[in-house]
Coordinates of C-alpha atoms and ligand atoms in Angstrom, one line a residue:
M11 CA -16.0 6.8 -0.7
L12 CA -15.1 3.5 0.3
L13 CA -11.9 4.4 2.7
E14 CA -10.9 7.5 4.0
V15 CA -8.1 8.1 6.3
R16 CA -8.0 11.2 8.2
D17 CA -5.1 13.0 9.9
L18 CA -3.9 9.5 11.1
H19 CA -1.1 9.5 13.6
V20 CA 0.6 6.5 14.9
E21 CA 3.6 5.9 17.4
F22 CA 5.8 3.4 18.4
R23 CA 7.0 3.5 22.1
T24 CA 10.3 1.6 22.5
R25 CA 13.3 1.4 24.9
D26 CA 15.3 3.8 22.6
G27 CA 12.3 6.3 22.3
V28 CA 9.2 7.3 20.5
A29 CA 9.3 6.6 17.0
K30 CA 6.7 9.0 15.4
A31 CA 5.8 6.6 12.2
V32 CA 2.4 7.9 11.0
N33 CA 2.2 11.9 11.1
G34 CA -1.3 12.9 9.8
V35 CA -1.9 10.6 7.1
T36 CA -5.0 11.5 5.0
Y37 CA -5.9 9.5 2.0
S38 CA -9.0 8.1 0.3
V39 CA -9.8 4.9 -1.9
D40 CA -13.1 4.9 -3.9
E41 CA -15.0 1.9 -5.1
G42 CA -13.2 -0.1 -7.8
E43 CA -10.3 2.3 -7.5
T44 CA -6.4 1.4 -7.2
L45 CA -4.3 3.7 -5.0
A46 CA -0.7 3.3 -5.5
V47 CA 1.2 4.3 -1.9
L48 CA 4.9 4.9 -2.8
G49 CA 7.6 5.9 -0.7
E50 CA 11.3 4.9 0.9
S51 CA 11.6 2.2 3.2
G52 CA 10.6 3.3 6.6
S53 CA 7.9 6.1 5.4
G54 CA 4.9 4.6 7.3
K55 CA 3.4 2.6 4.3
S56 CA 2.8 -0.4 5.9
V57 CA 2.0 0.7 9.5
T58 CA -0.8 2.8 8.1
A59 CA -2.1 -0.3 6.2
Q60 CA -2.1 -2.2 9.1
A61 CA -3.9 0.6 11.1
V62 CA -6.6 0.3 8.4
M63 CA -6.7 -3.6 8.7
G64 CA -6.6 -3.4 12.5
I65 CA -3.6 -5.6 13.0
L66 CA -1.0 -2.7 14.2
D67 CA 1.5 -4.4 16.6
T68 CA 0.2 -3.0 19.9
P69 CA 2.0 -2.3 22.0
P70 CA 4.5 -0.9 21.2
G71 CA 2.5 0.7 18.2
R72 CA -0.2 3.0 19.1
I73 CA -2.9 5.3 16.9
T74 CA -3.0 8.4 18.8
S75 CA -5.4 10.2 16.8
G76 CA -7.3 10.1 13.8
E77 CA -10.3 8.5 11.8
I78 CA -10.5 5.6 9.3
L79 CA -14.0 5.7 7.7
F80 CA -14.7 2.6 6.0
Q81 CA -17.9 2.6 4.1
G82 CA -18.9 5.5 6.1
E83 CA -17.9 4.2 9.8
D84 CA -15.1 4.7 11.9
L85 CA -13.3 1.7 12.5
L86 CA -11.5 3.3 15.3
K87 CA -14.8 3.5 17.4
Y88 CA -15.5 -0.4 16.7
K89 CA -14.8 -3.2 19.3
E90 CA -12.0 -5.7 18.6
E91 CA -14.6 -8.2 17.9
E92 CA -16.6 -6.0 15.4
R93 CA -13.4 -5.2 13.9
R94 CA -12.6 -8.8 13.3
K95 CA -15.7 -9.5 11.2
V96 CA -14.8 -6.6 9.0
R97 CA -11.3 -8.0 8.4
G98 CA -11.5 -11.3 5.8
A99 CA -15.4 -10.5 4.9
K100 CA -14.9 -6.5 4.0
M101 CA -11.3 -5.7 3.6
A102 CA -8.5 -8.1 3.1
M103 CA -4.6 -7.9 3.0
I104 CA -1.7 -9.5 0.8
F105 CA 1.5 -9.5 2.1
Q106 CA 5.0 -9.7 0.6
D107 CA 5.8 -13.3 2.4
A108 CA 3.2 -16.0 1.6
L109 CA 5.3 -18.5 3.3
S110 CA 5.2 -16.8 6.6
S111 CA 1.3 -15.6 6.2
L112 CA 0.2 -19.2 5.0
N113 CA -0.1 -22.1 7.9
P114 CA 2.7 -24.4 7.3
V115 CA 0.9 -27.3 8.5
L116 CA -2.3 -27.0 7.0
S117 CA -3.0 -27.8 3.1
V118 CA -4.0 -24.9 0.9
G119 CA -7.3 -26.4 0.4
A120 CA -7.9 -26.5 4.3
Q121 CA -6.9 -23.1 4.6
L122 CA -8.9 -21.6 1.8
G123 CA -12.0 -24.0 2.9
E124 CA -11.8 -22.3 6.5
M125 CA -12.9 -18.9 4.9
F126 CA -16.1 -20.6 3.9
T127 CA -16.8 -22.8 6.7
V128 CA -16.1 -20.5 9.5
H129 CA -17.2 -17.2 7.9
R130 CA -20.0 -18.6 5.8
G131 CA -21.0 -21.6 7.6
M132 CA -20.5 -23.9 4.9
S133 CA -20.1 -27.9 4.9
R134 CA -16.5 -29.3 4.5
K135 CA -17.7 -30.6 1.2
D136 CA -18.8 -27.4 -0.4
A137 CA -16.0 -25.6 1.0
R138 CA -13.3 -27.9 -0.5
A139 CA -15.3 -27.1 -4.0
K140 CA -15.2 -23.1 -3.6
A141 CA -11.4 -23.8 -2.8
I142 CA -10.9 -25.5 -5.7
E143 CA -13.0 -22.8 -7.5
L144 CA -10.5 -20.2 -6.0
M145 CA -7.7 -22.0 -7.1
D146 CA -8.7 -22.0 -10.8
R147 CA -9.7 -18.6 -10.4
V148 CA -6.1 -17.5 -9.5
R149 CA -4.8 -19.9 -12.5
I150 CA -3.2 -22.5 -10.4
P151 CA -2.7 -25.3 -12.9
G152 CA -4.2 -28.5 -11.8
A153 CA -6.3 -27.1 -9.0
A154 CA -8.4 -30.0 -8.2
A155 CA -5.4 -32.3 -8.0
R156 CA -3.5 -29.9 -5.8
V157 CA -6.2 -28.8 -3.1
G158 CA -4.4 -31.1 -0.6
D159 CA -1.1 -29.9 -1.1
Y160 CA 0.8 -28.0 1.4
P161 CA 2.2 -24.3 1.2
H162 CA 6.0 -25.4 0.7
Q163 CA 5.1 -27.6 -2.3
F164 CA 4.0 -24.7 -4.4
S165 CA 6.6 -22.3 -6.0
G166 CA 6.6 -18.6 -4.5
G167 CA 4.5 -17.3 -7.5
M168 CA 2.1 -19.7 -6.7
R169 CA 2.1 -19.4 -3.0
Q170 CA 1.6 -15.7 -3.7
R171 CA -1.5 -16.9 -6.1
I172 CA -2.9 -18.5 -3.3
M173 CA -2.5 -15.9 -0.8
I174 CA -4.4 -13.8 -3.3
A175 CA -7.3 -16.3 -3.3
M176 CA -7.4 -16.1 0.2
A177 CA -8.1 -12.5 0.3
L178 CA -10.5 -12.7 -2.4
A179 CA -12.6 -15.6 -0.7
L180 CA -15.2 -13.5 0.8
E181 CA -15.1 -10.9 -1.8
P182 CA -14.1 -8.0 0.1
A183 CA -14.6 -4.6 -0.9
L184 CA -11.1 -3.4 -0.4
I185 CA -8.1 -5.0 -0.7
I186 CA -4.7 -4.0 0.6
A187 CA -1.4 -5.5 -0.9
D188 CA 1.4 -4.4 0.8
E189 CA 4.4 -5.1 -1.7
P190 CA 2.6 -8.1 -3.4
T191 CA 5.7 -9.2 -5.9
T192 CA 8.6 -8.2 -4.1
A193 CA 9.8 -11.5 -3.1
L194 CA 9.3 -12.8 -6.5
D195 CA 11.7 -13.4 -9.6
V196 CA 10.8 -10.6 -12.2
T197 CA 9.2 -12.5 -14.8
V198 CA 6.8 -14.2 -12.1
Q199 CA 6.1 -10.6 -10.6
A200 CA 4.8 -9.3 -13.7
Q201 CA 2.4 -12.6 -13.8
V202 CA 1.1 -12.1 -10.4
M203 CA 0.9 -8.3 -10.9
D204 CA -1.6 -8.7 -13.9
L205 CA -3.4 -11.5 -12.0
L206 CA -4.3 -9.1 -9.2
A207 CA -5.0 -6.2 -11.5
E208 CA -7.4 -8.4 -13.7
L209 CA -9.0 -9.6 -10.3
Q210 CA -9.4 -6.2 -9.1
R211 CA -11.1 -4.7 -12.1
E212 CA -13.3 -8.2 -12.4
L213 CA -14.8 -7.7 -9.1
S214 CA -14.5 -3.8 -8.7
M215 CA -12.8 -4.0 -5.3
G216 CA -11.0 -1.0 -4.0
L217 CA -7.1 -1.6 -3.8
I218 CA -4.5 -0.1 -2.3
L219 CA -1.0 -1.2 -3.7
I220 CA 1.8 -0.6 -1.8
T221 CA 5.0 -0.8 -4.1
H222 CA 8.3 -0.1 -4.9
D223 CA 7.7 -0.7 -8.5
L224 CA 7.0 2.6 -10.5
G225 CA 6.8 0.7 -13.8
V226 CA 3.6 -1.4 -11.9
V227 CA 2.2 1.8 -10.8
A228 CA 2.0 3.7 -14.2
D229 CA 0.2 0.3 -15.6
V230 CA -2.3 -0.6 -12.9
A231 CA -3.0 2.4 -10.7
D232 CA -5.5 5.2 -10.9
R233 CA -4.0 7.6 -8.3
I234 CA -1.0 7.7 -6.4
A235 CA -0.4 9.1 -2.9
V236 CA 3.5 9.8 -2.0
M237 CA 4.6 9.4 1.6
Y238 CA 7.4 10.7 3.3
A239 CA 8.3 10.4 7.2
G240 CA 4.8 9.4 7.9
R241 CA 3.0 12.0 5.7
I242 CA 1.5 11.9 2.5
V243 CA 3.5 14.7 0.6
E244 CA 1.7 14.3 -2.9
S245 CA -1.6 12.6 -4.2
A246 CA -2.9 13.0 -7.4
P247 CA -4.1 10.8 -10.5
V248 CA -1.1 8.6 -11.9
H249 CA -0.9 10.5 -15.3
D250 CA -0.6 14.1 -13.6
I251 CA 2.1 12.5 -11.3
Y252 CA 4.0 11.2 -14.0
K253 CA 3.4 14.1 -16.5
A254 CA 4.9 16.5 -13.9
P255 CA 5.1 16.2 -10.1
A256 CA 4.4 18.7 -7.7
H257 CA 6.5 18.0 -4.8
P258 CA 10.3 17.6 -5.0
Y259 CA 10.5 14.2 -3.2
T260 CA 8.0 12.8 -6.0
K261 CA 10.4 14.3 -8.5
G262 CA 13.3 12.5 -6.9
L263 CA 11.4 9.2 -6.7
L264 CA 10.7 9.3 -10.5
E265 CA 14.1 10.6 -11.3
S266 CA 15.2 7.4 -10.0
I267 CA 13.6 5.2 -12.2
P268 CA 16.2 3.6 -14.6
R269 CA 15.9 4.3 -18.5
L270 CA 16.1 1.9 -20.6
D271 CA 17.8 4.2 -23.3
Q272 CA 20.7 5.2 -21.0
K273 CA 22.1 1.6 -19.8
G274 CA 24.8 2.0 -17.7
Q275 CA 24.4 5.4 -16.4
E276 CA 24.5 6.0 -13.0
L277 CA 20.9 5.5 -11.1
Y278 CA 20.0 9.0 -9.8
A279 CA 19.4 8.4 -6.1
I280 CA 18.0 11.3 -3.8
K281 CA 20.5 12.7 -1.6
G282 CA 20.8 12.1 2.0
L283 CA 18.9 9.9 4.2
P284 CA 15.3 9.2 5.2
P285 CA 14.7 11.1 8.6
N286 CA 15.0 9.6 12.0
L287 CA 11.4 9.1 13.2
M288 CA 12.5 9.6 16.8
N289 CA 13.8 13.2 15.7
I290 CA 12.0 14.3 12.7
P291 CA 13.6 17.7 11.4
P292 CA 11.1 20.8 12.0
G293 CA 9.3 22.3 9.3
C294 CA 9.0 19.9 6.2
A295 CA 10.1 16.9 6.9
F296 CA 12.2 16.5 3.5
N297 CA 13.7 19.9 4.0
P298 CA 17.4 18.7 4.5
R299 CA 17.1 16.8 1.3
C300 CA 15.5 19.2 -1.1
P301 CA 17.0 21.3 -3.7
F302 CA 14.2 23.6 -3.4
A303 CA 14.3 24.1 0.1
Q304 CA 13.9 27.9 1.7
D305 CA 13.8 29.4 5.3
I306 CA 10.1 28.5 5.5
C307 CA 10.5 25.0 4.7
R308 CA 12.7 24.8 7.8
A309 CA 10.1 26.8 9.8
E310 CA 6.8 25.7 9.0
V311 CA 5.2 22.3 8.0
P312 CA 3.6 22.7 4.7
P313 CA -0.1 21.6 4.6
L314 CA -1.4 19.2 2.1
A315 CA -3.3 21.5 -0.2
E316 CA -5.3 21.3 -2.9
V317 CA -3.0 22.5 -6.2
D318 CA -5.3 21.2 -8.8
E319 CA -8.5 19.1 -9.3
D320 CA -8.2 16.2 -7.2
R321 CA -4.6 16.9 -6.7
R322 CA -2.7 17.6 -3.5
S323 CA 1.0 18.8 -2.3
A324 CA 2.5 19.6 0.8
C325 CA 5.2 21.7 -0.8
F326 CA 5.5 25.6 -0.4
F327 CA 7.0 25.4 -3.8
W328 CA 4.9 23.2 -5.5
R329 CA 4.5 25.5 -8.6
E330 CA 8.1 26.1 -9.0
T331 CA 8.5 22.0 -8.8
L332 CA 5.8 22.0 -11.4
D333 CA 7.7 24.2 -13.8
A334 CA 11.1 22.7 -13.2
A335 CA 10.0 19.3 -14.3
A336 CA 8.0 20.7 -17.2
S337 CA 11.2 22.8 -18.3
S338 CA 13.5 19.7 -17.9
G339 CA 11.9 17.7 -20.6
G340 CA 9.1 16.0 -18.9
P341 CA 8.8 12.6 -17.2
R342 CA 11.0 9.6 -17.8
A343 CA 8.1 7.0 -17.2
Ligands
ADP27 N1 6.7 -3.3 15.1 C1 7.3 -2.1 15.2 N2 8.1 -1.8 16.6 C2 8.8 -0.6 16.6 N3 8.8 0.2 15.3 C3 8.0 0.0 14.5 C4 7.6 -1.1 14.2 N4 6.7 -1.5 13.1 C5 7.2 0.0 12.2 N5 7.7 0.7 13.1 C6 8.3 1.9 12.8 O1 7.5 2.5 11.8 C7 8.4 3.1 10.8 C8 7.6 2.9 9.6 O2 7.6 1.5 9.2 P1 6.7 0.9 7.8 O3 5.2 1.8 7.9 O4 6.9 -0.6 8.3 O5 7.7 1.7 6.8 P2 7.4 1.4 5.2 O6 6.9 2.5 4.6 O7 8.7 0.7 4.5 O8 6.1 0.1 5.1 C9 9.7 2.2 10.7 O9 11.0 2.6 10.4 C10 9.8 2.0 12.2 O10 10.7 3.1 13.2
MG28 MG1 6.5 -1.8 4.2

């Protein structure tokens, strides 16, 4: 296994109180596999990713327990210097907003080249050639002519390609893409996503794709992990989840996909609000919004239990949920 996150807990100590952002996340990614991470805003997707990358905002953030096994070694036992070596060379992250991730006063060629001069000890000339090669690889038209341009001289989509190029430069084993296309126009979104998926396959990297876009997930992911209130509530191969979700929250997410054949119809949104992370409800955190909730759901936290081969659900009523999805005519994707 390339990456295994085990029972990870992260909290933020702020003036207003302690926000329990990550409350026992367990997920894994194999070599060459794409894991999509889904969940409403605030569910802990990014914080988990930052903990894996070692870029958590500390303080106020703090990992209170858990393990992050990467290629078999627990990164949480590494010193910061060792951690830095892993970052970039073995795992890299792609963010939503390239403009704030790239250095505005350095040409993109210089930034890409730096990966090779700093990490690989290359000469500036060779690094520049590498930069152009990478820009070609992410299909930036006229790469050789544009290597001296600055980030602001590129369109949003092209900038996102440059960030992908930065992430790929040292051919890491794992890429984490945190809503990599959310800030782009819809047509450009698809192009950038296709490119990322293609490079992932070519280089056989593990990819964690954090996204809102269930359409994208169906196309590119192998497995899905659904997060709610800092926990994984369901994880399974993509087609299993689309066929019939085994958690009521997943079911709600899938039902909120707009259907092309029902234009104008009200979008189904999950009722109620996400929990306050400073005061998460006892039992299953989703229980106040859950149509399946019973007394046990208010009293006990359901474990993320294996319900089928390679499939886990943290719901006492996963079977009922599966049956309900099957009898309502199946999925909408
Ligand atoms: N820098 C921070 N300071 C304080 N709290 C934070 C910080 N970053 C994240 N959090 C807390 O963690 C929660 C989860 O954040 P995040 O992982 O970014 O959610 P998402 O699933 O949308 O990516 C936030 O709702 C917030 O309560
Ligand atoms: Mg986020």
